[in-house]
Coordinates of C-alpha atoms and ligand atoms in Angstrom, one line a residue:
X25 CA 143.5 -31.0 103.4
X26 CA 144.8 -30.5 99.7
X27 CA 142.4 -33.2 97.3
X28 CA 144.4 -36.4 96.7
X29 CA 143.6 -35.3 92.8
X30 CA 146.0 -32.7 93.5
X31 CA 149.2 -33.0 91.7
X32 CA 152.6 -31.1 92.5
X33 CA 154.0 -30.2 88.8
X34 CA 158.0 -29.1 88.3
X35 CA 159.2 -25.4 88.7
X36 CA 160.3 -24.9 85.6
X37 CA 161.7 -21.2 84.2
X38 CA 160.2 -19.6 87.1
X39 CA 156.5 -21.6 87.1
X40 CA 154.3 -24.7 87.3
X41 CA 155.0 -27.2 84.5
X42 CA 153.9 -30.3 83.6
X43 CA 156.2 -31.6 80.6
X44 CA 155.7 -34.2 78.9
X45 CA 155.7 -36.8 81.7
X46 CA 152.1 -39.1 82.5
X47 CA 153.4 -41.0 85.4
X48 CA 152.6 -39.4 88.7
X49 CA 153.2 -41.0 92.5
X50 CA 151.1 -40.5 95.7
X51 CA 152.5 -38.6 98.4
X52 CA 151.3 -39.5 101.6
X53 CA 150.6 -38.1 105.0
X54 CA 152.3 -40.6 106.9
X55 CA 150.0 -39.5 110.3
X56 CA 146.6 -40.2 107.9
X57 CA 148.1 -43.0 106.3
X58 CA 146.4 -41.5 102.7
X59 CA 147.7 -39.7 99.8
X60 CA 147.4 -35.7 100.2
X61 CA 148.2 -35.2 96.4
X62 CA 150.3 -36.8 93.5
X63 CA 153.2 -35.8 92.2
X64 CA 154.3 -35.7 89.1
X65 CA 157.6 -38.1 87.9
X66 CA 160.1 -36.6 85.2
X67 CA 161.3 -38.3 81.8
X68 CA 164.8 -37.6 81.1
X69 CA 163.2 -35.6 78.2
X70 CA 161.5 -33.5 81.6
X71 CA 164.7 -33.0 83.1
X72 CA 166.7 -32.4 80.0
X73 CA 164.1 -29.3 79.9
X74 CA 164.9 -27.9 82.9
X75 CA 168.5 -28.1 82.6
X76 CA 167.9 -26.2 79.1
X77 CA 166.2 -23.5 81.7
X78 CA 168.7 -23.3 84.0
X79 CA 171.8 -23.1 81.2
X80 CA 169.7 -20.2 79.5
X81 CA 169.5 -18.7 82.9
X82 CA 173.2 -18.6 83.5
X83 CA 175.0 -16.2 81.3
X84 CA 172.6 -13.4 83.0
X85 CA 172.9 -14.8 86.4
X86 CA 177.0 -15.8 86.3
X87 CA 177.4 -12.0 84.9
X88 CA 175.0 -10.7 87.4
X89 CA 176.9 -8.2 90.4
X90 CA 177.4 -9.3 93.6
X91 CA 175.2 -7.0 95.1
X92 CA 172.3 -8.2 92.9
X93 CA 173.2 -11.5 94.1
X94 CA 173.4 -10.3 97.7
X95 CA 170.3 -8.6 97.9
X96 CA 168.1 -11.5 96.4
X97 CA 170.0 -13.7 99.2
X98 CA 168.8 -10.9 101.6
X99 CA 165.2 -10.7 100.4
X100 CA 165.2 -14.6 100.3
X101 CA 166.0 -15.0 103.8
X102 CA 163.7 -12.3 105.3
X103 CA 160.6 -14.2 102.9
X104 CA 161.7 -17.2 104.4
X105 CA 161.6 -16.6 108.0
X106 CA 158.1 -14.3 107.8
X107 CA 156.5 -17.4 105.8
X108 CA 158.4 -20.4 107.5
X109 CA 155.4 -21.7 110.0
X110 CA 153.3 -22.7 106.7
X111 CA 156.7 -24.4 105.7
X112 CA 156.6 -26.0 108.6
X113 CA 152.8 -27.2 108.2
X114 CA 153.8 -28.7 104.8
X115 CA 156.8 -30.9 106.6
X116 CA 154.6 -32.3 109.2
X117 CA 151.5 -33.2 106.8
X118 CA 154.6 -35.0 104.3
X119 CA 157.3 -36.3 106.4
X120 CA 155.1 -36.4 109.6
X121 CA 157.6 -34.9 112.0
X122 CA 156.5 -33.1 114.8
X123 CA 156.0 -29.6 114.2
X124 CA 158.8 -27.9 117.0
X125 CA 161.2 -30.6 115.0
X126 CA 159.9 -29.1 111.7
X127 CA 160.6 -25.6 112.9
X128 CA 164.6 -26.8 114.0
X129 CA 164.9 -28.1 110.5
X130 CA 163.4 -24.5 109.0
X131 CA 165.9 -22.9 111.7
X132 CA 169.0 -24.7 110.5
X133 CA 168.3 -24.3 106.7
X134 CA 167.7 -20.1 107.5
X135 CA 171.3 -20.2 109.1
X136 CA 173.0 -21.8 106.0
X137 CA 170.7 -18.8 104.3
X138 CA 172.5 -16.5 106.5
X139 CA 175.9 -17.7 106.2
X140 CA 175.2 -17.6 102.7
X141 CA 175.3 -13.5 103.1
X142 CA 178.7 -13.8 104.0
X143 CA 179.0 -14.0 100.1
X144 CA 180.6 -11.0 98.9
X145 CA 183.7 -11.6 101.3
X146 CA 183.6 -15.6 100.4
X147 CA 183.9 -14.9 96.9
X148 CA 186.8 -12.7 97.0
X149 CA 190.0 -13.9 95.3
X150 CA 193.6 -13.4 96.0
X151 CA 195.8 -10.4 94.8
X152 CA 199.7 -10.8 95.0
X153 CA 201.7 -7.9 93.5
X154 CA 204.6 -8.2 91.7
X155 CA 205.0 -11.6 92.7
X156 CA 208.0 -11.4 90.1
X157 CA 209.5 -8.4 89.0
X158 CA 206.2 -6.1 86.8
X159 CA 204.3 -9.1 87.2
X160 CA 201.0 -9.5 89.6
X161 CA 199.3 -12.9 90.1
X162 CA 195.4 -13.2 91.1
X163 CA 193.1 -16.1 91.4
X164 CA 189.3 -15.7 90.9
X165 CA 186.2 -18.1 91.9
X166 CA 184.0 -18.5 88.8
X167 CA 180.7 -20.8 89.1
X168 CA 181.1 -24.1 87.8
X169 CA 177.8 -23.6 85.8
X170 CA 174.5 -25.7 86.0
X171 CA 174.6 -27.9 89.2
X172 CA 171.8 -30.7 90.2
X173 CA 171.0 -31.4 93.6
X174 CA 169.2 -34.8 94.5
X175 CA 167.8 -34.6 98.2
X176 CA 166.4 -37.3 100.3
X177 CA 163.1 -37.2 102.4
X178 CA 164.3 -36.8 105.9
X179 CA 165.0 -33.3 105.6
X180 CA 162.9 -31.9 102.9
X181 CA 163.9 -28.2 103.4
X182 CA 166.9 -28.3 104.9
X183 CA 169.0 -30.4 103.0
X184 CA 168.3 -28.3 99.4
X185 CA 168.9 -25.3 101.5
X186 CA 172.3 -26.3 102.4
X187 CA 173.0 -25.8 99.1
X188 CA 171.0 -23.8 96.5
X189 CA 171.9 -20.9 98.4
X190 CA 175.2 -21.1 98.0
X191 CA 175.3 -22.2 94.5
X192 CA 173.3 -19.7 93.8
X193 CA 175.0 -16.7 95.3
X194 CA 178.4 -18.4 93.4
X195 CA 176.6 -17.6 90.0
X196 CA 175.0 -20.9 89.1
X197 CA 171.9 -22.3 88.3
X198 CA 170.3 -24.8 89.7
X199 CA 168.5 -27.9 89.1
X200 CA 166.8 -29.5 92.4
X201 CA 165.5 -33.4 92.8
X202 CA 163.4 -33.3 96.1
X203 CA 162.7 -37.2 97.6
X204 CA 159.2 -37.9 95.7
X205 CA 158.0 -38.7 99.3
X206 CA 157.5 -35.3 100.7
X207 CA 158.0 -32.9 97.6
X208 CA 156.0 -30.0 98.4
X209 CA 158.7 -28.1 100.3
X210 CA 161.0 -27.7 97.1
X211 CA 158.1 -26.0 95.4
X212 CA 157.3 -23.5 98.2
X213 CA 161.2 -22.7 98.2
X214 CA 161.1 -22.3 94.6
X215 CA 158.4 -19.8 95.2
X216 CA 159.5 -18.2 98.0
X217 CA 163.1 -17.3 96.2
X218 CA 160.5 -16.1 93.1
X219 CA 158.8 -13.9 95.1
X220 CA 162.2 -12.5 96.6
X221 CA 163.4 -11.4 93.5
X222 CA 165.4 -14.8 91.5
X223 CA 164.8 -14.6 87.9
X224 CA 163.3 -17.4 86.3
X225 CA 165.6 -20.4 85.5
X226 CA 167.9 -19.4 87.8
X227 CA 166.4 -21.8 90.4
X228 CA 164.3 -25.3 88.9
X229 CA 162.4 -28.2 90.3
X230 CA 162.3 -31.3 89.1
X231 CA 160.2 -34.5 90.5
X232 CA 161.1 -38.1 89.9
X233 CA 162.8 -41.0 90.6
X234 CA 165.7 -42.5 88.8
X235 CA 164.8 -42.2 85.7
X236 CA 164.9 -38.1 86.7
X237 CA 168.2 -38.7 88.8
X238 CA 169.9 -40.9 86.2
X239 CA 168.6 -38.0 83.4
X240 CA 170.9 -35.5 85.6
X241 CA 174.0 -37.8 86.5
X242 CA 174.1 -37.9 82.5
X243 CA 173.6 -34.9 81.1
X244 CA 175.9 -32.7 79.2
X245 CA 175.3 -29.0 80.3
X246 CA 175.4 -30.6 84.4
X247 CA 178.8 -29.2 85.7
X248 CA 178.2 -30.4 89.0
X249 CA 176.4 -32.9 91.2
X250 CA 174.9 -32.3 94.8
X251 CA 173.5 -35.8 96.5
X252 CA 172.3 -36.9 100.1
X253 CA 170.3 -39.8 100.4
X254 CA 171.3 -44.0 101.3
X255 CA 174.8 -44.9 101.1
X256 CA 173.9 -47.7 98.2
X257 CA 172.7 -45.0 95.9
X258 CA 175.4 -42.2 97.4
X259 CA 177.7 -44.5 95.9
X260 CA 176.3 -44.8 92.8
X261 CA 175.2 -41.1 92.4
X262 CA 179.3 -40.8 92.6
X263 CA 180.4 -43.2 90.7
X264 CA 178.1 -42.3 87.3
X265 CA 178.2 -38.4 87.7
X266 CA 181.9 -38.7 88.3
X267 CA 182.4 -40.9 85.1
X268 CA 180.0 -38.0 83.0
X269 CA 183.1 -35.7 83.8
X270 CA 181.2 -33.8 86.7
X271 CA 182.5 -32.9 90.2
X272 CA 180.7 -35.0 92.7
X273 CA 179.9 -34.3 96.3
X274 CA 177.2 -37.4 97.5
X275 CA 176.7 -37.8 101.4
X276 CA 175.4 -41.2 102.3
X277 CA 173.9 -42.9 105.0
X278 CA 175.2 -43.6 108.9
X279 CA 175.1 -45.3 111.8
X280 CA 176.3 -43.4 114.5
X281 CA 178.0 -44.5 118.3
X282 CA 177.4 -42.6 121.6
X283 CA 180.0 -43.8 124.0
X284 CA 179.0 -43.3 127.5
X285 CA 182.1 -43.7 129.7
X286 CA 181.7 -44.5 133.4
X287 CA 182.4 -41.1 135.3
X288 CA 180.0 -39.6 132.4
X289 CA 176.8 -37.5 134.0
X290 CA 174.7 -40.3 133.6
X291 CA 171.0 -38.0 133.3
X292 CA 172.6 -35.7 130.8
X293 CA 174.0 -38.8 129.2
X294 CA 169.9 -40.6 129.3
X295 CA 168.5 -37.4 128.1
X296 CA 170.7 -37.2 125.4
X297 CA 170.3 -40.8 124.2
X298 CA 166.8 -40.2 123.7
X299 CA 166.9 -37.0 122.1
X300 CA 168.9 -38.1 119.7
X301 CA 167.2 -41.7 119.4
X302 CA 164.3 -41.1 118.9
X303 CA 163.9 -37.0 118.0
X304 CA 162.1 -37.3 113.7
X305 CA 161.5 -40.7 114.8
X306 CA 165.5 -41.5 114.3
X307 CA 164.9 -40.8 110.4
X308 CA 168.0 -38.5 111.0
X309 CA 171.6 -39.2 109.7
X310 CA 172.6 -38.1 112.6
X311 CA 170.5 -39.5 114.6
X312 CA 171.9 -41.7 117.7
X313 CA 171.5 -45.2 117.0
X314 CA 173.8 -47.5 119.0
X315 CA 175.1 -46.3 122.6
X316 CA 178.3 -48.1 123.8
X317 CA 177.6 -48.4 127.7
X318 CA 180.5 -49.0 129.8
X319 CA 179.8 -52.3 131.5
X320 CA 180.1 -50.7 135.1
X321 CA 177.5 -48.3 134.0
X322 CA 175.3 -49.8 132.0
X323 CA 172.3 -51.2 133.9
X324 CA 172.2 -47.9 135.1
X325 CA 172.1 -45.9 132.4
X326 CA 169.9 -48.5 130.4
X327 CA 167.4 -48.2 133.1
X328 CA 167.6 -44.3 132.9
X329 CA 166.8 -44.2 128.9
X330 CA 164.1 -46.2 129.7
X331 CA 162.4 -44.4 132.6
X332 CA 162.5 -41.4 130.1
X333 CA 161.0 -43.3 127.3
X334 CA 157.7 -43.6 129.2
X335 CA 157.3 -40.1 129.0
X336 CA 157.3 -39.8 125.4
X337 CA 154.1 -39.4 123.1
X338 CA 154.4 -40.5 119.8
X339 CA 151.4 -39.4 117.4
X340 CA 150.3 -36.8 115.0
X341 CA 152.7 -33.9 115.1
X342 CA 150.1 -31.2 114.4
X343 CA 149.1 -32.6 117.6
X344 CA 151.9 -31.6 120.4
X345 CA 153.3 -35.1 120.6
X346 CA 157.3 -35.5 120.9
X347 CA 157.2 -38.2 118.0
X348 CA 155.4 -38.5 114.8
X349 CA 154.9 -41.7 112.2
X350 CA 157.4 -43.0 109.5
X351 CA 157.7 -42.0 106.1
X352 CA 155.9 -44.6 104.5
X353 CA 153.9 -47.8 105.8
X354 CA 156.8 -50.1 104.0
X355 CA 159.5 -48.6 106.0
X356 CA 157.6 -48.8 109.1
X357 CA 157.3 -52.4 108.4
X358 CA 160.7 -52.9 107.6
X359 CA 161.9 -50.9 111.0
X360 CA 159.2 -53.4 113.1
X361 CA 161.1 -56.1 111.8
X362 CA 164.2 -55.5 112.9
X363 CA 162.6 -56.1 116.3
X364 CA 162.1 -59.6 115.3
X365 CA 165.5 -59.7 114.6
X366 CA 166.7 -58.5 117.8
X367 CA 164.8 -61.2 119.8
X368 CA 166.3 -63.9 117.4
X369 CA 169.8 -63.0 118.0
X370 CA 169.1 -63.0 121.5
X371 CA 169.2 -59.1 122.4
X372 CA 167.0 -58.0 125.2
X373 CA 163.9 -56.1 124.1
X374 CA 163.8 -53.4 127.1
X375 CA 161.1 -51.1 125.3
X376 CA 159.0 -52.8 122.3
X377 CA 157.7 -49.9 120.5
X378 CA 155.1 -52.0 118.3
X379 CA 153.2 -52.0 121.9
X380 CA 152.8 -48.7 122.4
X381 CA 150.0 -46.0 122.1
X382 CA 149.6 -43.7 119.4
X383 CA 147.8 -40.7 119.7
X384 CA 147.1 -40.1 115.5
X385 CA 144.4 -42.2 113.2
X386 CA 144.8 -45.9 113.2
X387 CA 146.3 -45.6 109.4
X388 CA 149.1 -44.2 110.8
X389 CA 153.0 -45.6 110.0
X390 CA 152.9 -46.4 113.6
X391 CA 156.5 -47.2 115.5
X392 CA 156.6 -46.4 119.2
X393 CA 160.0 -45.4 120.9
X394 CA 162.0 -49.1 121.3
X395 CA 165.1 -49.9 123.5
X396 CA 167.4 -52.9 122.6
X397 CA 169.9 -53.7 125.4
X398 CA 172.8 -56.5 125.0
X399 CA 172.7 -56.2 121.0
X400 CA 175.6 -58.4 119.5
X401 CA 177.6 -56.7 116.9
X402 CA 177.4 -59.0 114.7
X403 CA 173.5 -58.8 114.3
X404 CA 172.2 -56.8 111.3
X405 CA 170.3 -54.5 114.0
X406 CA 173.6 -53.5 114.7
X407 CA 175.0 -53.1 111.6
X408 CA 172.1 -52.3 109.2
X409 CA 171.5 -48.6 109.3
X410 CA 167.7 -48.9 110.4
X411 CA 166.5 -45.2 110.1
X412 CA 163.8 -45.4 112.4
X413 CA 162.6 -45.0 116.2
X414 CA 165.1 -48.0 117.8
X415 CA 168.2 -47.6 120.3
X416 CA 170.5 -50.6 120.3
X417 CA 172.6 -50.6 123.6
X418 CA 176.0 -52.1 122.8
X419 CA 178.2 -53.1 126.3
X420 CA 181.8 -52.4 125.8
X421 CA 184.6 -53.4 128.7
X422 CA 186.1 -49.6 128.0
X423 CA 187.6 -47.2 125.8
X424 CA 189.9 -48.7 123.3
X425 CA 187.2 -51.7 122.9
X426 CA 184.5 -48.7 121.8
X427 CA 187.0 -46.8 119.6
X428 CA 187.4 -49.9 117.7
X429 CA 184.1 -50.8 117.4
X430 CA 183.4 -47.2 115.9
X431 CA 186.4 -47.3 113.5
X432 CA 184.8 -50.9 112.6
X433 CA 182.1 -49.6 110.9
X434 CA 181.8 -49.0 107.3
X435 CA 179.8 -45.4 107.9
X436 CA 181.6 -42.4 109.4
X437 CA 179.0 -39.6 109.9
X438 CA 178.7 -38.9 113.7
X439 CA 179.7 -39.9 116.9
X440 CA 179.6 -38.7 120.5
X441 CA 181.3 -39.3 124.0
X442 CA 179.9 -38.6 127.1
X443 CA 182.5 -38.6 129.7
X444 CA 183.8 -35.2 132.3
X445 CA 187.3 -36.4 131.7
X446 CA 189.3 -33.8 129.1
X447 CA 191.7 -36.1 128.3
X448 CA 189.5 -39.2 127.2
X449 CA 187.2 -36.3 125.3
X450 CA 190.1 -35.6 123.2
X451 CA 192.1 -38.7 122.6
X452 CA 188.7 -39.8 121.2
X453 CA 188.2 -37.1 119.4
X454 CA 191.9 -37.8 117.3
X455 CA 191.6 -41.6 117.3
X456 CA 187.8 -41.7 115.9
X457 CA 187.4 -42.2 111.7
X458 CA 184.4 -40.0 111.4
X459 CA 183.5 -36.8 110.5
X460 CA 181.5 -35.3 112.8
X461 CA 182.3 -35.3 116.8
X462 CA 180.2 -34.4 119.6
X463 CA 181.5 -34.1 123.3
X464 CA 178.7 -34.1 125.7
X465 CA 176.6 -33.6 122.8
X466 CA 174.6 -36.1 121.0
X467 CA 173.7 -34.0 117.8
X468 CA 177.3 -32.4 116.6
X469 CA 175.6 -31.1 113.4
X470 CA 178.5 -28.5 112.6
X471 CA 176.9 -24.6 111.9
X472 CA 176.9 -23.5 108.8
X473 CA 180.2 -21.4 109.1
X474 CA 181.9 -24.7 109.8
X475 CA 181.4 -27.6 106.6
X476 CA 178.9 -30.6 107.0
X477 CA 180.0 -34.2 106.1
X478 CA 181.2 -37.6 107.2
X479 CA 184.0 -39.8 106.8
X480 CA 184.3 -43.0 104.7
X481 CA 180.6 -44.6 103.5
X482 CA 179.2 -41.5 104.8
X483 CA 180.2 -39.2 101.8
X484 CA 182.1 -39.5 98.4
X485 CA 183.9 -37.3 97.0
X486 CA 186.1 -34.6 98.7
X487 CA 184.0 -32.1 99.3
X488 CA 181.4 -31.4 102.7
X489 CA 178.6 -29.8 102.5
X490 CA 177.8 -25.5 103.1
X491 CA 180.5 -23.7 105.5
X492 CA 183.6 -23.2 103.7
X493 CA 183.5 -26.3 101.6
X494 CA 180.3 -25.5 100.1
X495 CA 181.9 -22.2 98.0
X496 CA 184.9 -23.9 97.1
X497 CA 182.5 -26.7 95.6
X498 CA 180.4 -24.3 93.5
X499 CA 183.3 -22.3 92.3
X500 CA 186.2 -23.2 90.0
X501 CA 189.0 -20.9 90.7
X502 CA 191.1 -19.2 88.0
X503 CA 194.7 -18.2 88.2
X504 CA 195.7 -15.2 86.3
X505 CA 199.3 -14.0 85.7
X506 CA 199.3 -10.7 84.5
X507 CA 201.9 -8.3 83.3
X508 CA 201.5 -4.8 81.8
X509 CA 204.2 -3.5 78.7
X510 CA 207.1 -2.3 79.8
X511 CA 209.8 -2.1 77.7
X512 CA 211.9 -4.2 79.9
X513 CA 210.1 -6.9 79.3
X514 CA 211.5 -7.9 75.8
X515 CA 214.0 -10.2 74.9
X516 CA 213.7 -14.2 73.8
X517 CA 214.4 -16.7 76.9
X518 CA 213.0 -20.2 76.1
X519 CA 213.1 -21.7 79.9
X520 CA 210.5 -22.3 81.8
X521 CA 209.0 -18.9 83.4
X522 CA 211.0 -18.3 86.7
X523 CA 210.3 -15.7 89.1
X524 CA 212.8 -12.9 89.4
Ligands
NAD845 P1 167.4 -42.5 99.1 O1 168.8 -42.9 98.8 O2 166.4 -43.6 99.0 O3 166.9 -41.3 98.2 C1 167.7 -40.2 98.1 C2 167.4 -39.5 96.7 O4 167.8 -40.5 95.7 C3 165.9 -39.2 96.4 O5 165.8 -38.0 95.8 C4 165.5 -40.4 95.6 O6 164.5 -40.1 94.7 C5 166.8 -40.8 94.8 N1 166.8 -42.2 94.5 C6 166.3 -43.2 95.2 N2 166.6 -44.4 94.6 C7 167.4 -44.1 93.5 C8 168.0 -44.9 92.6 N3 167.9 -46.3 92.5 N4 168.8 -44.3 91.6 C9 168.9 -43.0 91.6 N5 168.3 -42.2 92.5 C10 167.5 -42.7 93.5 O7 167.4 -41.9 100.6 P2 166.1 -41.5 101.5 O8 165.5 -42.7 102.0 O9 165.3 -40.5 100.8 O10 166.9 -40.8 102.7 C11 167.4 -41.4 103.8 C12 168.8 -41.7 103.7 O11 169.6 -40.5 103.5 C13 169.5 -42.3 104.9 O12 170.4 -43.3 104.5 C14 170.2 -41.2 105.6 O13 171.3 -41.6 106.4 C15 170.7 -40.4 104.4 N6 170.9 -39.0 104.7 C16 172.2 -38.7 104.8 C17 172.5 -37.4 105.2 C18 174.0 -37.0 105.3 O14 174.2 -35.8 105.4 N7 174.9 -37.9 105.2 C19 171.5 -36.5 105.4 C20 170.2 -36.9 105.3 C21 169.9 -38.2 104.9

């Protein structure tokens, strides 16, 4: 294990470096319950430094061909996949997931990587000839410049992969704020896209808090903003980078409804529940939080989750178990007490997960797997998003009563039905106010040829994240009308240009 004297410095113009910046923060292994190392915590005089990097990386870089672009993004993802297990091994030791979760997250980040090949033919503009007479019209995708991207600490690798990649292939530099929970992973990407070939500046790192985040909302030479984190500071992120004059994409947090009608496949429905319940300890935004039961089904299917939940092992996830610890003790104790909560609003504790047995070092952020049946909606375990290891079981009479429920809710991230009837699947799929819709499928994270990104408290601004959306949000398109001499051309006509 790495000495706790160990500190993680920025990636700054292609190396270590330490700026000006005393303050450093512990990062913990949340199975050990101890610091691994310290990181170090920007100034805005830090991050103003790295921006300078990354805007005296972009005149090279913007002009740069598209097959030098290509071929780093080639070299990049063939790094990447030979060197992902020790990614992995730095996920589980920060985060604590599971190491077969840490690998998924690896997997989904490499296909954004791959999609991200698909460059050359994303980035081609549009030709119409002699849209009037001698006259041709084209439009052109140019990079918007420096972008920041501000990630959270559930998905350490994943999330800045869904979209340095593609800013990067777009022309621009990049500026990246990992969570200053589990930072490690942005360094080894830094390094890994080194070592394939990205010149220096092209791709920075910056640690901090929100003195570092505030330092990029604010800054000049920032054309654009990336942001995924809590919907509190989502909003916030949108609301200051948006009045600095930058575009703004900031995805925020959820709290996402599994309907379970009655002719559903009840096992395939249990199995899925807890997947998606309790899979990274529910620190997912897509995660599964609340299943709407259908009365007539309920005790059932209540009694299946549970049956499965017995079966789970929740410890250190070097260590083969299906669950690991929370990201910090705090959290852990703020999850626990929603517990509490539940009991006082008179929901049935069906699985306490404080009693269970952990197979990792007492330090541990212990949570064990819990199951709340009967929860009302109008308790904050229903509404809060909790981010953690608990299923709240929410009865509903039918249909229209869980469609309103889910429209209800301020967050629009994910939802699911489970049901065998085609009809049902797909008027809930047209009446539901969210972004992201799974049928028979608890998890409907979109892939990466298809955009990422929820409706309403879930994301600000207008634009998804990687598929489709992600180019058009790290490009800024040009219109060009062209025409060549020709000598009949000439003549004075002060109206407005028409086509002829
Ligand atoms: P967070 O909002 O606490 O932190 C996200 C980022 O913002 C971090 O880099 C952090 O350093 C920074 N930050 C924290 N406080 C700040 C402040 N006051 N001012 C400015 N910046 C600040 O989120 P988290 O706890 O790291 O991540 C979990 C949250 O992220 C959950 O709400 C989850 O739903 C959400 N999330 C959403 C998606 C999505 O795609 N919608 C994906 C992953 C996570």
């Amino acid at each position: 294990m790495t000495h706790p004297t160990d500190t993680l410095e920025h990636w700054v113009d292609g190396k270590p470096w330490t700026g000006e910046s005393t303050r450093t923060a512990p990062v913990f292994d949340p199975a050990l319950g101890v610091p691994r190392r310290t990181v170090r915590m920007a100034t805005a005089t830090d991050v103003d430094a790295a921006v300078k990097a990354a805007a005296a990386a972009l005149p090279a870089w913007r002009d740069s061909s598209i097959a030098t672009r290509h071929r780093f993004l080639l070299n990049f993802r063939e790094l990447l996949n030979a060197r992902k297990d020790a990614l992995a091994e730095i996920l589980t030791a920060e985060h604590g997931k599971v190491l077969s979760d840490a690998a998924g997250e690896i997997a989904r980040g490499l296909e954004v990587v791959e999609f991200t090949l698909s460059m050359p033919h994303l980035l081609k503009g549009e030709f119409s000839q002699n849209a009037s007479t001698g006259v041709d019209v084209y439009s052109v995708r140019e990079p918007v410049g420096v972008v920041g991207i501000i990630s959270p600490f559930n998905f350490p690798a994943m999330v800045p992969l869904w979209f340095f990649p593609i800013a990067i292939a777009a022309g621009n530099t990049v500026v990246l704020k990992p969570s200053e929970k589990d930072p490690s992973a942005a360094n080894w990407l830094a390094e890994v896209a080194a070592d394939a070939g990205l010149p220096a500046g092209v791709l920075n790192v910056v640690h901090g808090d929100k003195e570092a985040v505030d330092a990029l909302l604010t800054h000049p030479e920032v054309g654009a903003i990336s942001f995924v984190g809590s919907t509190p500071i989502a909003e916030y992120v949108y609301r200051t980078a948006s009045a600095n004059g930058k575009r703004v994409q900031a995805l925020g947090g959820a709290k996402n409804h599994m309907l379970v009608l009655p002719d559903a496949d009840l096992d395939l429905a249990a199995d899925a529940a807890v997947n998606a319940g309790f899979g990274s300890a529910g620190e997912r935004c897509m995660a599964v939080s609340v299943v709407l039961a259908t009365e007539s089904v309920a005790d059932e299917l209540v009694a299946r989750i549970a049956e499965r939940m017995k079966d789970l092992r929740t410890g250190d996830g070097r260590r083969g178990c299906d669950m690991g610890p929370l990201i910090t003790r705090e959290h852990r104790d703020k999850v626990a007490g929603y517990l509490d909560t539940a009991v006082a609003d008179a929901a049935e504790l069906v699985v306490d997960g404080r009693a269970s047995t952990f197979d990792g070092d007492p330090n541990g952020f212990w949570l064990g797997p819990t199951l709340i049946d009967r929860v009302p909606v109008s308790s904050a375990v229903y509404r809060d998003e909790i981010f953690g290891p608990v299923l709240s079981v929410v009865r509903v009479e039918g249909f229209e009563q869980a469609v309103e429920l889910i429209n209800a809710s301020p967050y629009g991230n994910g939802t699911a039905i489970f049901t065998n009837d085609g009809g049902a699947a797909r008027r809930f799929q047209r009446q539901v106010n969210v972004g992201m819709i799974g049928v028979n499928v608890p998890i409907p994270v979109p892939v990466a040829y298809h955009s990422f990104g929820g409706w309403k408290a879930s994301l600000f601004g207008d634009a998804k994240a990687y598929g489709p959306n992600g180019f058009a949000f790290f490009t800024q398109e040009k219109a060009i009308t062209s025409r060549w001499l020709d000598p009949s051309h000439g003549g004075i006509d002060l109206g407005f240009p028409r086509n002829s």
